[in-house]
mmCIF file with all atom_site columns, C-alpha atoms in Angstrom:
data_model
loop_
_atom_site.group_PDB
_atom_site.id
_atom_site.type_symbol
_atom_site.label_atom_id
_atom_site.label_alt_id
_atom_site.label_comp_id
_atom_site.label_asym_id
_atom_site.label_entity_id
_atom_site.label_seq_id
_atom_site.pdbx_PDB_ins_code
_atom_site.Cartn_x
_atom_site.Cartn_y
_atom_site.Cartn_z
_atom_site.occupancy
_atom_site.B_iso_or_equiv
_atom_site.pdbx_formal_charge
_atom_site.auth_seq_id
_atom_site.auth_comp_id
_atom_site.auth_asym_id
_atom_site.auth_atom_id
_atom_site.pdbx_PDB_model_num
ATOM 1   C CA . UNK H 1 1   ? 0.137   -0.065 0.145   1.00 0.00 ? 1424 UNK H CA 1
ATOM 2   C CA . UNK H 1 2   ? 0.999   3.576  -0.566  1.00 0.00 ? 1425 UNK H CA 1
ATOM 3   C CA . UNK H 1 3   ? 1.175   5.404  2.372   1.00 0.00 ? 1426 UNK H CA 1
ATOM 4   C CA . UNK H 1 4   ? 2.336   8.326  5.019   1.00 0.00 ? 1427 UNK H CA 1
ATOM 5   C CA . UNK H 1 5   ? 0.881   9.365  8.406   1.00 0.00 ? 1428 UNK H CA 1
ATOM 6   C CA . UNK H 1 6   ? -2.174  10.562 7.446   1.00 0.00 ? 1429 UNK H CA 1
ATOM 7   C CA . UNK H 1 7   ? -3.111  9.526  4.312   1.00 0.00 ? 1430 UNK H CA 1
ATOM 8   C CA . UNK H 1 8   ? -3.255  6.647  1.481   1.00 0.00 ? 1431 UNK H CA 1
ATOM 9   C CA . UNK H 1 9   ? -3.512  5.590  -1.809  1.00 0.00 ? 1432 UNK H CA 1
ATOM 10  C CA . UNK H 1 10  ? -5.910  2.681  -2.911  1.00 0.00 ? 1433 UNK H CA 1
ATOM 11  C CA . UNK H 1 11  ? -6.765  2.041  -6.753  1.00 0.00 ? 1434 UNK H CA 1
ATOM 12  C CA . UNK H 1 12  ? -10.286 3.173  -7.504  1.00 0.00 ? 1435 UNK H CA 1
ATOM 13  C CA . UNK H 1 13  ? -13.374 1.403  -7.207  1.00 0.00 ? 1436 UNK H CA 1
ATOM 14  C CA . UNK H 1 14  ? -16.726 1.730  -9.256  1.00 0.00 ? 1437 UNK H CA 1
ATOM 15  C CA . UNK H 1 15  ? -18.152 2.432  -5.545  1.00 0.00 ? 1438 UNK H CA 1
ATOM 16  C CA . UNK H 1 16  ? -16.077 5.605  -5.855  1.00 0.00 ? 1439 UNK H CA 1
ATOM 17  C CA . UNK H 1 17  ? -18.825 6.835  -8.464  1.00 0.00 ? 1440 UNK H CA 1
ATOM 18  C CA . UNK H 1 18  ? -20.286 8.838  -6.063  1.00 0.00 ? 1441 UNK H CA 1
ATOM 19  C CA . UNK H 1 19  ? -17.671 11.532 -5.392  1.00 0.00 ? 1442 UNK H CA 1
ATOM 20  C CA . UNK H 1 20  ? -16.443 11.531 -9.369  1.00 0.00 ? 1443 UNK H CA 1
ATOM 21  C CA . UNK H 1 21  ? -20.248 12.672 -9.496  1.00 0.00 ? 1444 UNK H CA 1
ATOM 22  C CA . UNK H 1 22  ? -20.086 15.567 -6.919  1.00 0.00 ? 1445 UNK H CA 1
ATOM 23  C CA . UNK H 1 23  ? -16.705 16.760 -8.484  1.00 0.00 ? 1446 UNK H CA 1
ATOM 24  C CA . UNK H 1 24  ? -17.847 16.432 -11.713 1.00 0.00 ? 1447 UNK H CA 1
ATOM 25  C CA . UNK H 1 25  ? -20.659 18.365 -11.399 1.00 0.00 ? 1448 UNK H CA 1
ATOM 26  C CA . UNK H 1 26  ? -18.329 21.163 -10.000 1.00 0.00 ? 1449 UNK H CA 1
ATOM 27  C CA . UNK H 1 27  ? -17.007 23.107 -12.067 1.00 0.00 ? 1450 UNK H CA 1
ATOM 28  C CA . UNK H 1 28  ? -14.386 24.491 -10.113 1.00 0.00 ? 1451 UNK H CA 1
ATOM 29  C CA . UNK H 1 29  ? -13.148 20.912 -10.819 1.00 0.00 ? 1452 UNK H CA 1
ATOM 30  C CA . UNK H 1 30  ? -13.170 21.352 -14.304 1.00 0.00 ? 1453 UNK H CA 1
ATOM 31  C CA . UNK H 1 31  ? -11.666 24.954 -14.968 1.00 0.00 ? 1454 UNK H CA 1
ATOM 32  C CA . UNK H 1 32  ? -8.802  24.268 -12.520 1.00 0.00 ? 1455 UNK H CA 1
ATOM 33  C CA . UNK H 1 33  ? -7.844  20.497 -12.924 1.00 0.00 ? 1456 UNK H CA 1
ATOM 34  C CA . UNK H 1 34  ? -9.939  19.871 -16.543 1.00 0.00 ? 1457 UNK H CA 1
ATOM 35  C CA . UNK H 1 35  ? -11.603 17.281 -14.374 1.00 0.00 ? 1458 UNK H CA 1
ATOM 36  C CA . UNK H 1 36  ? -14.704 15.669 -16.703 1.00 0.00 ? 1459 UNK H CA 1
ATOM 37  C CA . UNK H 1 37  ? -17.932 16.563 -16.317 1.00 0.00 ? 1460 UNK H CA 1
ATOM 38  C CA . UNK H 1 38  ? -20.189 14.102 -14.971 1.00 0.00 ? 1461 UNK H CA 1
ATOM 39  C CA . UNK H 1 39  ? -24.070 14.556 -15.484 1.00 0.00 ? 1462 UNK H CA 1
ATOM 40  C CA . UNK H 1 40  ? -25.456 11.815 -13.565 1.00 0.00 ? 1463 UNK H CA 1
ATOM 41  C CA . UNK H 1 41  ? -24.261 8.636  -11.492 1.00 0.00 ? 1464 UNK H CA 1
ATOM 42  C CA . UNK H 1 42  ? -23.755 6.747  -14.553 1.00 0.00 ? 1465 UNK H CA 1
ATOM 43  C CA . UNK H 1 43  ? -21.920 8.918  -16.495 1.00 0.00 ? 1466 UNK H CA 1
ATOM 44  C CA . UNK H 1 44  ? -19.609 8.585  -13.225 1.00 0.00 ? 1467 UNK H CA 1
ATOM 45  C CA . UNK H 1 45  ? -20.109 4.650  -12.726 1.00 0.00 ? 1468 UNK H CA 1
ATOM 46  C CA . UNK H 1 46  ? -18.155 4.608  -16.177 1.00 0.00 ? 1469 UNK H CA 1
ATOM 47  C CA . UNK H 1 47  ? -15.889 6.946  -15.244 1.00 0.00 ? 1470 UNK H CA 1
ATOM 48  C CA . UNK H 1 48  ? -14.762 5.072  -11.995 1.00 0.00 ? 1471 UNK H CA 1
ATOM 49  C CA . UNK H 1 49  ? -14.710 1.886  -14.310 1.00 0.00 ? 1472 UNK H CA 1
ATOM 50  C CA . UNK H 1 50  ? -12.303 3.806  -16.105 1.00 0.00 ? 1473 UNK H CA 1
ATOM 51  C CA . UNK H 1 51  ? -10.108 4.933  -13.368 1.00 0.00 ? 1474 UNK H CA 1
ATOM 52  C CA . UNK H 1 52  ? -10.274 1.674  -12.439 1.00 0.00 ? 1475 UNK H CA 1
ATOM 53  C CA . UNK H 1 53  ? -8.667  0.041  -15.591 1.00 0.00 ? 1476 UNK H CA 1
ATOM 54  C CA . UNK H 1 54  ? -5.744  2.210  -15.687 1.00 0.00 ? 1477 UNK H CA 1
ATOM 55  C CA . UNK H 1 55  ? -3.359  1.035  -13.985 1.00 0.00 ? 1478 UNK H CA 1
ATOM 56  C CA . UNK H 1 56  ? -1.715  3.847  -11.685 1.00 0.00 ? 1479 UNK H CA 1
ATOM 57  C CA . UNK H 1 57  ? -4.842  5.611  -10.887 1.00 0.00 ? 1480 UNK H CA 1
ATOM 58  C CA . UNK H 1 58  ? -5.620  6.096  -7.235  1.00 0.00 ? 1481 UNK H CA 1
ATOM 59  C CA . UNK H 1 59  ? -8.345  7.971  -4.447  1.00 0.00 ? 1482 UNK H CA 1
ATOM 60  C CA . UNK H 1 60  ? -6.424  9.004  -1.931  1.00 0.00 ? 1483 UNK H CA 1
ATOM 61  C CA . UNK H 1 61  ? -7.808  8.610  1.559   1.00 0.00 ? 1484 UNK H CA 1
ATOM 62  C CA . UNK H 1 62  ? -7.581  9.375  5.126   1.00 0.00 ? 1485 UNK H CA 1
ATOM 63  C CA . UNK H 1 63  ? -6.043  6.835  7.312   1.00 0.00 ? 1486 UNK H CA 1
ATOM 64  C CA . UNK H 1 64  ? -8.442  7.711  10.048  1.00 0.00 ? 1487 UNK H CA 1
ATOM 65  C CA . UNK H 1 65  ? -11.748 7.415  8.346   1.00 0.00 ? 1488 UNK H CA 1
ATOM 66  C CA . UNK H 1 66  ? -11.085 5.949  5.290   1.00 0.00 ? 1489 UNK H CA 1
ATOM 67  C CA . UNK H 1 67  ? -12.540 9.085  3.088   1.00 0.00 ? 1490 UNK H CA 1
ATOM 68  C CA . UNK H 1 68  ? -11.763 9.615  -0.327  1.00 0.00 ? 1491 UNK H CA 1
ATOM 69  C CA . UNK H 1 69  ? -10.609 13.409 -0.400  1.00 0.00 ? 1492 UNK H CA 1
ATOM 70  C CA . UNK H 1 70  ? -8.694  13.339 -3.796  1.00 0.00 ? 1493 UNK H CA 1
ATOM 71  C CA . UNK H 1 71  ? -7.336  11.811 -7.121  1.00 0.00 ? 1494 UNK H CA 1
ATOM 72  C CA . UNK H 1 72  ? -3.916  11.113 -8.064  1.00 0.00 ? 1495 UNK H CA 1
ATOM 73  C CA . UNK H 1 73  ? -2.385  9.545  -11.580 1.00 0.00 ? 1496 UNK H CA 1
ATOM 74  C CA . UNK H 1 74  ? 0.399   8.847  -13.307 1.00 0.00 ? 1497 UNK H CA 1
ATOM 75  C CA . UNK H 1 75  ? -0.036  8.483  -17.067 1.00 0.00 ? 1498 UNK H CA 1
ATOM 76  C CA . UNK H 1 76  ? 2.179   7.080  -20.370 1.00 0.00 ? 1499 UNK H CA 1
ATOM 77  C CA . UNK H 1 77  ? 3.879   9.455  -22.248 1.00 0.00 ? 1500 UNK H CA 1
ATOM 78  C CA . UNK H 1 78  ? 4.223   7.314  -24.965 1.00 0.00 ? 1501 UNK H CA 1
ATOM 79  C CA . UNK H 1 79  ? 4.843   3.800  -25.132 1.00 0.00 ? 1502 UNK H CA 1
ATOM 80  C CA . UNK H 1 80  ? 7.973   4.403  -27.774 1.00 0.00 ? 1503 UNK H CA 1
ATOM 81  C CA . UNK H 1 81  ? 11.084  2.685  -26.292 1.00 0.00 ? 1504 UNK H CA 1
ATOM 82  C CA . UNK H 1 82  ? 13.395  4.451  -28.852 1.00 0.00 ? 1505 UNK H CA 1
ATOM 83  C CA . UNK H 1 83  ? 11.901  7.388  -27.293 1.00 0.00 ? 1506 UNK H CA 1
ATOM 84  C CA . UNK H 1 84  ? 12.749  6.983  -24.040 1.00 0.00 ? 1507 UNK H CA 1
ATOM 85  C CA . UNK H 1 85  ? 9.079   7.896  -22.743 1.00 0.00 ? 1508 UNK H CA 1
ATOM 86  C CA . UNK H 1 86  ? 8.745   4.337  -20.686 1.00 0.00 ? 1509 UNK H CA 1
ATOM 87  C CA . UNK H 1 87  ? 10.881  6.125  -18.721 1.00 0.00 ? 1510 UNK H CA 1
ATOM 88  C CA . UNK H 1 88  ? 8.889   8.961  -17.730 1.00 0.00 ? 1511 UNK H CA 1
ATOM 89  C CA . UNK H 1 89  ? 5.123   9.996  -16.652 1.00 0.00 ? 1512 UNK H CA 1
ATOM 90  C CA . UNK H 1 90  ? 3.063   12.599 -16.492 1.00 0.00 ? 1513 UNK H CA 1
ATOM 91  C CA . UNK H 1 91  ? 0.935   13.336 -12.907 1.00 0.00 ? 1514 UNK H CA 1
ATOM 92  C CA . UNK H 1 92  ? -1.827  14.474 -12.516 1.00 0.00 ? 1515 UNK H CA 1
ATOM 93  C CA . UNK H 1 93  ? -4.112  15.438 -9.091  1.00 0.00 ? 1516 UNK H CA 1
ATOM 94  C CA . UNK H 1 94  ? -7.159  16.550 -7.706  1.00 0.00 ? 1517 UNK H CA 1
ATOM 95  C CA . UNK H 1 95  ? -7.681  17.882 -4.515  1.00 0.00 ? 1518 UNK H CA 1
ATOM 96  C CA . UNK H 1 96  ? -11.385 18.185 -2.956  1.00 0.00 ? 1519 UNK H CA 1
ATOM 97  C CA . UNK H 1 97  ? -11.491 21.723 -2.234  1.00 0.00 ? 1520 UNK H CA 1
ATOM 98  C CA . UNK H 1 98  ? -12.635 21.053 1.576   1.00 0.00 ? 1521 UNK H CA 1
ATOM 99  C CA . UNK H 1 99  ? -9.870  19.002 2.370   1.00 0.00 ? 1522 UNK H CA 1
ATOM 100 C CA . UNK H 1 100 ? -7.021  22.182 1.007   1.00 0.00 ? 1523 UNK H CA 1
ATOM 101 C CA . UNK H 1 101 ? -4.181  23.493 3.083   1.00 0.00 ? 1524 UNK H CA 1
ATOM 102 C CA . UNK H 1 102 ? -3.424  20.711 5.619   1.00 0.00 ? 1525 UNK H CA 1
ATOM 103 C CA . UNK H 1 103 ? -0.938  18.834 3.425   1.00 0.00 ? 1526 UNK H CA 1
ATOM 104 C CA . UNK H 1 104 ? -2.915  16.093 2.300   1.00 0.00 ? 1527 UNK H CA 1
ATOM 105 C CA . UNK H 1 105 ? -1.885  16.869 -1.535  1.00 0.00 ? 1528 UNK H CA 1
ATOM 106 C CA . UNK H 1 106 ? 1.564   17.552 -0.473  1.00 0.00 ? 1529 UNK H CA 1
ATOM 107 C CA . UNK H 1 107 ? 1.923   13.783 1.060   1.00 0.00 ? 1530 UNK H CA 1
ATOM 108 C CA . UNK H 1 108 ? -0.110  12.182 -1.221  1.00 0.00 ? 1531 UNK H CA 1
ATOM 109 C CA . UNK H 1 109 ? 2.550   13.070 -4.506  1.00 0.00 ? 1532 UNK H CA 1
ATOM 110 C CA . UNK H 1 110 ? 5.429   12.340 -2.412  1.00 0.00 ? 1533 UNK H CA 1
ATOM 111 C CA . UNK H 1 111 ? 4.409   8.455  -2.043  1.00 0.00 ? 1534 UNK H CA 1
ATOM 112 C CA . UNK H 1 112 ? 3.692   8.537  -5.783  1.00 0.00 ? 1535 UNK H CA 1
ATOM 113 C CA . UNK H 1 113 ? 7.016   10.234 -6.661  1.00 0.00 ? 1536 UNK H CA 1
ATOM 114 C CA . UNK H 1 114 ? 8.873   7.601  -4.489  1.00 0.00 ? 1537 UNK H CA 1
ATOM 115 C CA . UNK H 1 115 ? 6.528   4.643  -5.773  1.00 0.00 ? 1538 UNK H CA 1
ATOM 116 C CA . UNK H 1 116 ? 7.187   6.418  -9.369  1.00 0.00 ? 1539 UNK H CA 1
ATOM 117 C CA . UNK H 1 117 ? 11.353  6.721  -9.201  1.00 0.00 ? 1540 UNK H CA 1
ATOM 118 C CA . UNK H 1 118 ? 12.316  3.800  -7.032  1.00 0.00 ? 1541 UNK H CA 1
ATOM 119 C CA . UNK H 1 119 ? 9.340   0.791  -7.842  1.00 0.00 ? 1542 UNK H CA 1
ATOM 120 C CA . UNK H 1 120 ? 8.687   1.823  -11.461 1.00 0.00 ? 1543 UNK H CA 1
ATOM 121 C CA . UNK H 1 121 ? 12.207  3.303  -12.013 1.00 0.00 ? 1544 UNK H CA 1
ATOM 122 C CA . UNK H 1 122 ? 10.854  6.313  -13.803 1.00 0.00 ? 1545 UNK H CA 1
ATOM 123 C CA . UNK H 1 123 ? 13.635  9.206  -14.453 1.00 0.00 ? 1546 UNK H CA 1
ATOM 124 C CA . UNK H 1 124 ? 11.483  11.887 -15.574 1.00 0.00 ? 1547 UNK H CA 1
ATOM 125 C CA . UNK H 1 125 ? 7.578   13.244 -13.978 1.00 0.00 ? 1548 UNK H CA 1
ATOM 126 C CA . UNK H 1 126 ? 6.274   15.697 -16.121 1.00 0.00 ? 1549 UNK H CA 1
ATOM 127 C CA . UNK H 1 127 ? 2.945   18.155 -15.073 1.00 0.00 ? 1550 UNK H CA 1
ATOM 128 C CA . UNK H 1 128 ? 0.899   20.385 -16.789 1.00 0.00 ? 1551 UNK H CA 1
ATOM 129 C CA . UNK H 1 129 ? -1.574  22.897 -15.609 1.00 0.00 ? 1552 UNK H CA 1
ATOM 130 C CA . UNK H 1 130 ? -3.609  25.189 -16.894 1.00 0.00 ? 1553 UNK H CA 1
ATOM 131 C CA . UNK H 1 131 ? -1.973  28.312 -17.583 1.00 0.00 ? 1554 UNK H CA 1
ATOM 132 C CA . UNK H 1 132 ? -3.652  30.623 -15.120 1.00 0.00 ? 1555 UNK H CA 1
ATOM 133 C CA . UNK H 1 133 ? -3.503  28.062 -12.029 1.00 0.00 ? 1556 UNK H CA 1
ATOM 134 C CA . UNK H 1 134 ? -0.856  29.781 -10.481 1.00 0.00 ? 1557 UNK H CA 1
ATOM 135 C CA . UNK H 1 135 ? -1.851  27.399 -7.300  1.00 0.00 ? 1558 UNK H CA 1
ATOM 136 C CA . UNK H 1 136 ? -1.069  24.514 -8.912  1.00 0.00 ? 1559 UNK H CA 1
ATOM 137 C CA . UNK H 1 137 ? 2.410   25.943 -10.598 1.00 0.00 ? 1560 UNK H CA 1
ATOM 138 C CA . UNK H 1 138 ? 3.589   27.342 -6.963  1.00 0.00 ? 1561 UNK H CA 1
ATOM 139 C CA . UNK H 1 139 ? 2.650   24.151 -5.413  1.00 0.00 ? 1562 UNK H CA 1
ATOM 140 C CA . UNK H 1 140 ? 4.838   22.207 -7.935  1.00 0.00 ? 1563 UNK H CA 1
ATOM 141 C CA . UNK H 1 141 ? 7.510   24.615 -7.777  1.00 0.00 ? 1564 UNK H CA 1
ATOM 142 C CA . UNK H 1 142 ? 7.284   23.999 -4.083  1.00 0.00 ? 1565 UNK H CA 1
ATOM 143 C CA . UNK H 1 143 ? 7.932   20.028 -5.208  1.00 0.00 ? 1566 UNK H CA 1
ATOM 144 C CA . UNK H 1 144 ? 10.991  20.384 -7.286  1.00 0.00 ? 1567 UNK H CA 1
ATOM 145 C CA . UNK H 1 145 ? 9.620   20.767 -10.636 1.00 0.00 ? 1568 UNK H CA 1
ATOM 146 C CA . UNK H 1 146 ? 11.016  22.908 -13.092 1.00 0.00 ? 1569 UNK H CA 1
ATOM 147 C CA . UNK H 1 147 ? 8.631   25.409 -15.380 1.00 0.00 ? 1570 UNK H CA 1
ATOM 148 C CA . UNK H 1 148 ? 10.064  23.727 -19.222 1.00 0.00 ? 1571 UNK H CA 1
ATOM 149 C CA . UNK H 1 149 ? 8.121   24.693 -22.219 1.00 0.00 ? 1572 UNK H CA 1
ATOM 150 C CA . UNK H 1 150 ? 3.926   26.414 -22.614 1.00 0.00 ? 1573 UNK H CA 1
ATOM 151 C CA . UNK H 1 151 ? 1.494   24.635 -24.911 1.00 0.00 ? 1574 UNK H CA 1
ATOM 152 C CA . UNK H 1 152 ? -1.449  27.132 -27.160 1.00 0.00 ? 1575 UNK H CA 1
ATOM 153 C CA . UNK H 1 153 ? -3.878  24.029 -27.877 1.00 0.00 ? 1576 UNK H CA 1
ATOM 154 C CA . UNK H 1 154 ? -6.473  27.202 -29.477 1.00 0.00 ? 1577 UNK H CA 1
ATOM 155 C CA . UNK H 1 155 ? -3.562  26.745 -32.098 1.00 0.00 ? 1578 UNK H CA 1
ATOM 156 C CA . UNK H 1 156 ? -3.657  23.415 -32.247 1.00 0.00 ? 1579 UNK H CA 1
ATOM 157 C CA . UNK H 1 157 ? -7.269  22.834 -32.880 1.00 0.00 ? 1580 UNK H CA 1
ATOM 158 C CA . UNK H 1 158 ? -10.647 25.097 -32.725 1.00 0.00 ? 1581 UNK H CA 1
ATOM 159 C CA . UNK H 1 159 ? -11.607 22.403 -30.207 1.00 0.00 ? 1582 UNK H CA 1
ATOM 160 C CA . UNK H 1 160 ? -9.031  23.596 -27.399 1.00 0.00 ? 1583 UNK H CA 1
ATOM 161 C CA . UNK H 1 161 ? -9.631  27.248 -25.830 1.00 0.00 ? 1584 UNK H CA 1
ATOM 162 C CA . UNK H 1 162 ? -6.632  26.896 -23.450 1.00 0.00 ? 1585 UNK H CA 1
ATOM 163 C CA . UNK H 1 163 ? -2.604  26.967 -22.670 1.00 0.00 ? 1586 UNK H CA 1
ATOM 164 C CA . UNK H 1 164 ? -1.142  24.446 -20.737 1.00 0.00 ? 1587 UNK H CA 1
ATOM 165 C CA . UNK H 1 165 ? 2.195   25.245 -18.878 1.00 0.00 ? 1588 UNK H CA 1
ATOM 166 C CA . UNK H 1 166 ? 4.416   21.729 -18.175 1.00 0.00 ? 1589 UNK H CA 1
ATOM 167 C CA . UNK H 1 167 ? 7.048   21.229 -15.715 1.00 0.00 ? 1590 UNK H CA 1
ATOM 168 C CA . UNK H 1 168 ? 9.465   18.865 -14.707 1.00 0.00 ? 1591 UNK H CA 1
ATOM 169 C CA . UNK H 1 169 ? 10.914  16.882 -11.920 1.00 0.00 ? 1592 UNK H CA 1
ATOM 170 C CA . UNK H 1 170 ? 14.072  14.256 -12.892 1.00 0.00 ? 1593 UNK H CA 1
ATOM 171 C CA . UNK H 1 171 ? 14.845  11.627 -10.637 1.00 0.00 ? 1594 UNK H CA 1
ATOM 172 C CA . UNK H 1 172 ? 18.130  13.187 -9.348  1.00 0.00 ? 1595 UNK H CA 1
ATOM 173 C CA . UNK H 1 173 ? 16.431  16.529 -8.087  1.00 0.00 ? 1596 UNK H CA 1
ATOM 174 C CA . UNK H 1 174 ? 13.646  14.332 -6.523  1.00 0.00 ? 1597 UNK H CA 1
ATOM 175 C CA . UNK H 1 175 ? 16.683  12.431 -4.281  1.00 0.00 ? 1598 UNK H CA 1
ATOM 176 C CA . UNK H 1 176 ? 18.326  15.024 -3.816  1.00 0.00 ? 1599 UNK H CA 1
ATOM 177 C CA . UNK H 1 177 ? 15.358  17.069 -1.750  1.00 0.00 ? 1600 UNK H CA 1
ATOM 178 C CA . UNK H 1 178 ? 14.092  13.702 -0.494  1.00 0.00 ? 1601 UNK H CA 1
ATOM 179 C CA . UNK H 1 179 ? 17.669  12.941 0.624   1.00 0.00 ? 1602 UNK H CA 1
ATOM 180 C CA . UNK H 1 180 ? 18.108  16.793 2.194   1.00 0.00 ? 1603 UNK H CA 1
ATOM 181 C CA . UNK H 1 181 ? 14.509  16.783 4.022   1.00 0.00 ? 1604 UNK H CA 1
ATOM 182 C CA . UNK H 1 182 ? 15.219  13.420 5.431   1.00 0.00 ? 1605 UNK H CA 1
ATOM 183 C CA . UNK H 1 183 ? 18.634  14.778 7.257   1.00 0.00 ? 1606 UNK H CA 1
#
């Protein structure tokens, strides 16, 4: 199990659909994190099944009462061995706004970083944020991510209406940060 002092990560279950529906009906999560919009429980159940099929998708739970408070995922960036992308992942995360400011997301990401770098042997973790999501950008910087580039998706297709900033955390940087925080 992936865990810290106050939280643990577990795989998604179909029974997580009600919390996905709660987040999916709230435009806050769609605007800040691009979270899927769900209109009813049936849509949320389909979403929960999709999350459950992904190998590195987890709900964040409080240890004290097992309440689901967020999610964290590691996405494949590519499957071509020659590109080197098998050694990298992109991270996605969402925290229920009722639980912000308690350090839960920091704990969840530290746990998933350890898992990604040590168990999955990844060399890089990437994270993308909407260009106007300053809070997430500061959070990523605090965790050791470095800004690399911005993509204006509006120039790629008329279906998109946003810019996204991409940040990188390399394994050697994480190991240095992790070593300094433990000593």
